[in-house]
PDB file of C-alpha atoms in Angstrom:
ATOM      1  CA  UNK A 149     100.916  97.265 100.168  1.00  0.00           C
ATOM      2  CA  UNK A 150     101.266  99.840 102.935  1.00  0.00           C
ATOM      3  CA  UNK A 151     104.657 100.230 104.559  1.00  0.00           C
ATOM      4  CA  UNK A 152     104.873  98.638 107.963  1.00  0.00           C
ATOM      5  CA  UNK A 153     104.743 101.012 110.895  1.00  0.00           C
ATOM      6  CA  UNK A 154     103.991 101.303 114.561  1.00  0.00           C
ATOM      7  CA  UNK A 155     101.799 103.865 116.257  1.00  0.00           C
ATOM      8  CA  UNK A 156     103.017 104.402 119.803  1.00  0.00           C
ATOM      9  CA  UNK A 157     102.113 106.582 122.797  1.00  0.00           C
ATOM     10  CA  UNK A 158     104.094 107.308 125.960  1.00  0.00           C
ATOM     11  CA  UNK A 159     103.666 109.508 128.991  1.00  0.00           C
ATOM     12  CA  UNK A 160     106.471 111.289 130.801  1.00  0.00           C
ATOM     13  CA  UNK A 161     106.501 112.285 134.470  1.00  0.00           C
ATOM     14  CA  UNK A 162     109.007 112.713 137.295  1.00  0.00           C
ATOM     15  CA  UNK A 163     108.626 109.062 138.316  1.00  0.00           C
ATOM     16  CA  UNK A 164     109.450 107.682 134.910  1.00  0.00           C
ATOM     17  CA  UNK A 165     107.897 106.891 131.582  1.00  0.00           C
ATOM     18  CA  UNK A 166     104.442 105.416 131.197  1.00  0.00           C
ATOM     19  CA  UNK A 167     104.300 103.144 128.198  1.00  0.00           C
ATOM     20  CA  UNK A 168     104.842 102.392 125.488  1.00  0.00           C
ATOM     21  CA  UNK A 169     101.315 101.786 124.330  1.00  0.00           C
ATOM     22  CA  UNK A 170     100.990 100.520 120.750  1.00  0.00           C
ATOM     23  CA  UNK A 171      97.810 101.383 118.872  1.00  0.00           C
ATOM     24  CA  UNK A 172      96.893  98.136 117.107  1.00  0.00           C
ATOM     25  CA  UNK A 173      93.890  96.250 115.843  1.00  0.00           C
ATOM     26  CA  UNK A 174      92.949  92.694 116.823  1.00  0.00           C
ATOM     27  CA  UNK A 175      95.450  91.300 114.288  1.00  0.00           C
ATOM     28  CA  UNK A 176      98.304  93.278 115.846  1.00  0.00           C
ATOM     29  CA  UNK A 177      98.582  95.751 112.959  1.00  0.00           C
ATOM     30  CA  UNK A 178      99.159  99.451 113.615  1.00  0.00           C
ATOM     31  CA  UNK A 179      96.084 101.645 113.346  1.00  0.00           C
ATOM     32  CA  UNK A 180      95.578 105.361 113.020  1.00  0.00           C
ATOM     33  CA  UNK A 181      94.720 107.086 116.274  1.00  0.00           C
ATOM     34  CA  UNK A 182      91.168 108.382 116.279  1.00  0.00           C
ATOM     35  CA  UNK A 183      89.050 109.720 119.118  1.00  0.00           C
ATOM     36  CA  UNK A 184      87.603 106.356 120.135  1.00  0.00           C
ATOM     37  CA  UNK A 185      91.010 104.650 120.132  1.00  0.00           C
ATOM     38  CA  UNK A 186      92.635 107.503 122.029  1.00  0.00           C
ATOM     39  CA  UNK A 187      89.926 107.524 124.694  1.00  0.00           C
ATOM     40  CA  UNK A 188      90.165 103.723 124.976  1.00  0.00           C
ATOM     41  CA  UNK A 189      93.924 104.053 125.544  1.00  0.00           C
ATOM     42  CA  UNK A 190      93.295 106.637 128.258  1.00  0.00           C
ATOM     43  CA  UNK A 191      90.627 104.540 129.987  1.00  0.00           C
ATOM     44  CA  UNK A 192      92.164 101.089 129.553  1.00  0.00           C
ATOM     45  CA  UNK A 193      95.883 101.875 129.788  1.00  0.00           C
ATOM     46  CA  UNK A 194      96.802 105.291 131.191  1.00  0.00           C
ATOM     47  CA  UNK A 195      94.201 105.708 133.939  1.00  0.00           C
ATOM     48  CA  UNK A 196      94.782 102.218 135.421  1.00  0.00           C
ATOM     49  CA  UNK A 197      98.557 102.814 135.291  1.00  0.00           C
ATOM     50  CA  UNK A 198      98.172 106.105 137.159  1.00  0.00           C
ATOM     51  CA  UNK A 199      96.043 104.371 139.770  1.00  0.00           C
ATOM     52  CA  UNK A 200      98.365 101.357 140.001  1.00  0.00           C
ATOM     53  CA  UNK A 201     101.424 103.565 140.536  1.00  0.00           C
ATOM     54  CA  UNK A 202      99.468 105.821 142.935  1.00  0.00           C
ATOM     55  CA  UNK A 203     100.263 108.898 140.863  1.00  0.00           C
ATOM     56  CA  UNK A 204      98.151 111.850 141.857  1.00  0.00           C
ATOM     57  CA  UNK A 205      98.169 115.605 141.502  1.00  0.00           C
ATOM     58  CA  UNK A 206     100.002 115.530 138.158  1.00  0.00           C
ATOM     59  CA  UNK A 207      99.301 117.596 135.093  1.00  0.00           C
ATOM     60  CA  UNK A 208      98.393 116.140 131.722  1.00  0.00           C
ATOM     61  CA  UNK A 209      99.822 117.794 128.611  1.00  0.00           C
ATOM     62  CA  UNK A 210      99.005 116.890 125.021  1.00  0.00           C
ATOM     63  CA  UNK A 211      99.268 118.347 121.558  1.00  0.00           C
ATOM     64  CA  UNK A 212      96.412 119.740 119.534  1.00  0.00           C
ATOM     65  CA  UNK A 213      95.446 116.675 117.509  1.00  0.00           C
ATOM     66  CA  UNK A 214      91.704 116.639 116.968  1.00  0.00           C
ATOM     67  CA  UNK A 215      91.240 113.281 118.692  1.00  0.00           C
ATOM     68  CA  UNK A 216      93.044 114.705 121.748  1.00  0.00           C
ATOM     69  CA  UNK A 217      91.058 117.919 121.931  1.00  0.00           C
ATOM     70  CA  UNK A 218      87.524 116.794 121.157  1.00  0.00           C
ATOM     71  CA  UNK A 219      85.119 117.840 123.905  1.00  0.00           C
ATOM     72  CA  UNK A 220      84.370 114.224 124.797  1.00  0.00           C
ATOM     73  CA  UNK A 221      88.104 113.544 125.225  1.00  0.00           C
ATOM     74  CA  UNK A 222      88.690 116.645 127.352  1.00  0.00           C
ATOM     75  CA  UNK A 223      85.672 115.682 129.487  1.00  0.00           C
ATOM     76  CA  UNK A 224      87.176 112.207 130.002  1.00  0.00           C
ATOM     77  CA  UNK A 225      90.563 113.676 130.924  1.00  0.00           C
ATOM     78  CA  UNK A 226      88.873 115.968 133.468  1.00  0.00           C
ATOM     79  CA  UNK A 227      87.550 112.920 135.331  1.00  0.00           C
ATOM     80  CA  UNK A 228      91.143 112.162 136.345  1.00  0.00           C
ATOM     81  CA  UNK A 229      93.092 115.413 135.972  1.00  0.00           C
ATOM     82  CA  UNK A 230      90.316 117.923 136.769  1.00  0.00           C
ATOM     83  CA  UNK A 231      91.661 121.348 135.748  1.00  0.00           C
ATOM     84  CA  UNK A 232      95.284 120.145 135.393  1.00  0.00           C
ATOM     85  CA  UNK A 233      95.153 119.667 131.609  1.00  0.00           C
ATOM     86  CA  UNK A 234      97.426 121.565 129.247  1.00  0.00           C
ATOM     87  CA  UNK A 235      95.777 121.240 125.860  1.00  0.00           C
ATOM     88  CA  UNK A 236      93.789 123.106 123.301  1.00  0.00           C
ATOM     89  CA  UNK A 237      90.158 123.270 124.550  1.00  0.00           C
ATOM     90  CA  UNK A 238      91.234 122.761 128.171  1.00  0.00           C
ATOM     91  CA  UNK A 239      91.774 125.131 131.095  1.00  0.00           C
ATOM     92  CA  UNK A 240      95.409 125.803 130.177  1.00  0.00           C
ATOM     93  CA  UNK A 241      95.890 126.330 126.465  1.00  0.00           C
ATOM     94  CA  UNK A 242      99.007 124.711 125.041  1.00  0.00           C
ATOM     95  CA  UNK A 243     100.743 126.727 122.312  1.00  0.00           C
ATOM     96  CA  UNK A 244     100.600 125.084 118.927  1.00  0.00           C
ATOM     97  CA  UNK A 245     103.774 123.604 117.464  1.00  0.00           C
ATOM     98  CA  UNK A 246     105.540 123.813 120.821  1.00  0.00           C
ATOM     99  CA  UNK A 247     107.957 120.920 120.374  1.00  0.00           C
ATOM    100  CA  UNK A 248     110.678 122.822 122.269  1.00  0.00           C
ATOM    101  CA  UNK A 249     108.405 122.703 125.328  1.00  0.00           C
ATOM    102  CA  UNK A 250     107.400 119.051 125.226  1.00  0.00           C
ATOM    103  CA  UNK A 251     109.828 116.496 126.758  1.00  0.00           C
ATOM    104  CA  UNK A 252     108.411 113.725 124.604  1.00  0.00           C
ATOM    105  CA  UNK A 253     109.247 115.712 121.466  1.00  0.00           C
ATOM    106  CA  UNK A 254     112.560 117.293 122.385  1.00  0.00           C
ATOM    107  CA  UNK A 255     113.960 114.274 124.203  1.00  0.00           C
ATOM    108  CA  UNK A 256     112.139 110.944 124.313  1.00  0.00           C
ATOM    109  CA  UNK A 257     111.303 110.195 120.682  1.00  0.00           C
ATOM    110  CA  UNK A 258     114.764 111.165 119.438  1.00  0.00           C
ATOM    111  CA  UNK A 259     116.497 109.097 122.121  1.00  0.00           C
ATOM    112  CA  UNK A 260     114.264 106.104 121.426  1.00  0.00           C
ATOM    113  CA  UNK A 261     114.792 106.315 117.661  1.00  0.00           C
ATOM    114  CA  UNK A 262     118.567 106.567 118.058  1.00  0.00           C
ATOM    115  CA  UNK A 263     118.650 103.411 120.198  1.00  0.00           C
ATOM    116  CA  UNK A 264     116.067 101.447 118.200  1.00  0.00           C
ATOM    117  CA  UNK A 265     117.485 101.958 114.763  1.00  0.00           C
ATOM    118  CA  UNK A 266     121.073 101.334 115.896  1.00  0.00           C
ATOM    119  CA  UNK A 267     120.093  97.650 116.123  1.00  0.00           C
ATOM    120  CA  UNK A 268     118.425  97.585 112.679  1.00  0.00           C
ATOM    121  CA  UNK A 269     115.129  95.884 113.589  1.00  0.00           C
ATOM    122  CA  UNK A 270     113.899  93.780 110.696  1.00  0.00           C
ATOM    123  CA  UNK A 271     110.285  93.167 111.694  1.00  0.00           C
ATOM    124  CA  UNK A 272     107.542  95.133 113.398  1.00  0.00           C
ATOM    125  CA  UNK A 273     107.852  92.856 116.427  1.00  0.00           C
ATOM    126  CA  UNK A 274     111.602  93.571 116.523  1.00  0.00           C
ATOM    127  CA  UNK A 275     110.916  97.311 116.304  1.00  0.00           C
ATOM    128  CA  UNK A 276     108.343  97.175 119.105  1.00  0.00           C
ATOM    129  CA  UNK A 277     110.799  95.224 121.235  1.00  0.00           C
ATOM    130  CA  UNK A 278     113.546  97.778 120.545  1.00  0.00           C
ATOM    131  CA  UNK A 279     111.185 100.615 121.517  1.00  0.00           C
ATOM    132  CA  UNK A 280     110.349  98.862 124.798  1.00  0.00           C
ATOM    133  CA  UNK A 281     114.033  98.214 125.562  1.00  0.00           C
ATOM    134  CA  UNK A 282     115.066 101.774 124.697  1.00  0.00           C
ATOM    135  CA  UNK A 283     112.416 103.196 127.022  1.00  0.00           C
ATOM    136  CA  UNK A 284     113.253 100.767 129.828  1.00  0.00           C
ATOM    137  CA  UNK A 285     116.940 101.755 129.634  1.00  0.00           C
ATOM    138  CA  UNK A 286     116.311 105.463 130.261  1.00  0.00           C
ATOM    139  CA  UNK A 287     117.689 106.128 133.717  1.00  0.00           C
ATOM    140  CA  UNK A 288     115.958 108.061 136.494  1.00  0.00           C
ATOM    141  CA  UNK A 289     118.747 110.682 136.495  1.00  0.00           C
ATOM    142  CA  UNK A 290     118.143 111.329 132.799  1.00  0.00           C
ATOM    143  CA  UNK A 291     114.444 111.857 133.424  1.00  0.00           C
ATOM    144  CA  UNK A 292     115.263 114.242 136.270  1.00  0.00           C
ATOM    145  CA  UNK A 293     117.624 116.202 133.986  1.00  0.00           C
ATOM    146  CA  UNK A 294     115.022 116.365 131.218  1.00  0.00           C
ATOM    147  CA  UNK A 295     112.415 117.728 133.618  1.00  0.00           C
ATOM    148  CA  UNK A 296     114.834 120.325 135.018  1.00  0.00           C
ATOM    149  CA  UNK A 297     115.512 121.341 131.435  1.00  0.00           C
ATOM    150  CA  UNK A 298     111.760 121.569 130.835  1.00  0.00           C
ATOM    151  CA  UNK A 299     111.446 124.044 133.718  1.00  0.00           C
ATOM    152  CA  UNK A 300     114.231 126.135 132.156  1.00  0.00           C
ATOM    153  CA  UNK A 301     112.492 126.047 128.793  1.00  0.00           C
ATOM    154  CA  UNK A 302     109.233 127.183 130.347  1.00  0.00           C
ATOM    155  CA  UNK A 303     111.101 130.056 132.021  1.00  0.00           C
ATOM    156  CA  UNK A 304     112.612 131.151 128.710  1.00  0.00           C
ATOM    157  CA  UNK A 305     109.198 130.983 127.084  1.00  0.00           C
ATOM    158  CA  UNK A 306     107.617 133.049 129.841  1.00  0.00           C
ATOM    159  CA  UNK A 307     110.422 135.633 129.762  1.00  0.00           C
ATOM    160  CA  UNK A 308     110.025 135.990 126.000  1.00  0.00           C
ATOM    161  CA  UNK A 309     106.234 136.342 126.357  1.00  0.00           C
ATOM    162  CA  UNK A 310     105.755 133.228 124.242  1.00  0.00           C
ATOM    163  CA  UNK A 311     107.772 134.350 121.247  1.00  0.00           C
ATOM    164  CA  UNK A 312     110.082 132.051 119.305  1.00  0.00           C
ATOM    165  CA  UNK A 313     113.225 130.991 121.138  1.00  0.00           C
ATOM    166  CA  UNK A 314     115.526 130.856 118.110  1.00  0.00           C
ATOM    167  CA  UNK A 315     118.567 132.221 119.986  1.00  0.00           C
ATOM    168  CA  UNK A 316     118.297 129.830 122.925  1.00  0.00           C
ATOM    169  CA  UNK A 317     120.343 126.635 122.827  1.00  0.00           C
ATOM    170  CA  UNK A 318     118.842 123.891 124.963  1.00  0.00           C
ATOM    171  CA  UNK A 319     120.754 120.953 126.393  1.00  0.00           C
ATOM    172  CA  UNK A 320     119.335 117.785 127.912  1.00  0.00           C
TER     173      UNK A 320
END
């Protein structure tokens, strides 16, 4: 038997957090993210949310996972974000393994895990609920601070010409 898990996606922008979106099959079981599932999430979840919240002129940033960077995926992203995509195979190349430059990596997932596991969820449904609650409880001021910190991080990266930032201590 496979261990139980969730596969979750979120977006992060100055107006808040978009998501969570859980990648699941018809039975409600977590599935691996592939190109078709990722593009379906974009089309059926993210794009309608952007339209619903009247979010425009934002940039889209993603890591280098193959399902994210396939030409068909980048083409789909361009229908909404045009040339405002930070990703491998897009107009602005995102450096690989750049977790210090990605708010979802350096802030959101750690904060969510800390809150979720503090309550010791016993089932997948409990865990999904805890993830939703943890995300909902993140305050607007925290998001603003995280994004200000992101700007600082980008400045450090630019000043170092993209080299490792081992001597820089970041605070959120």
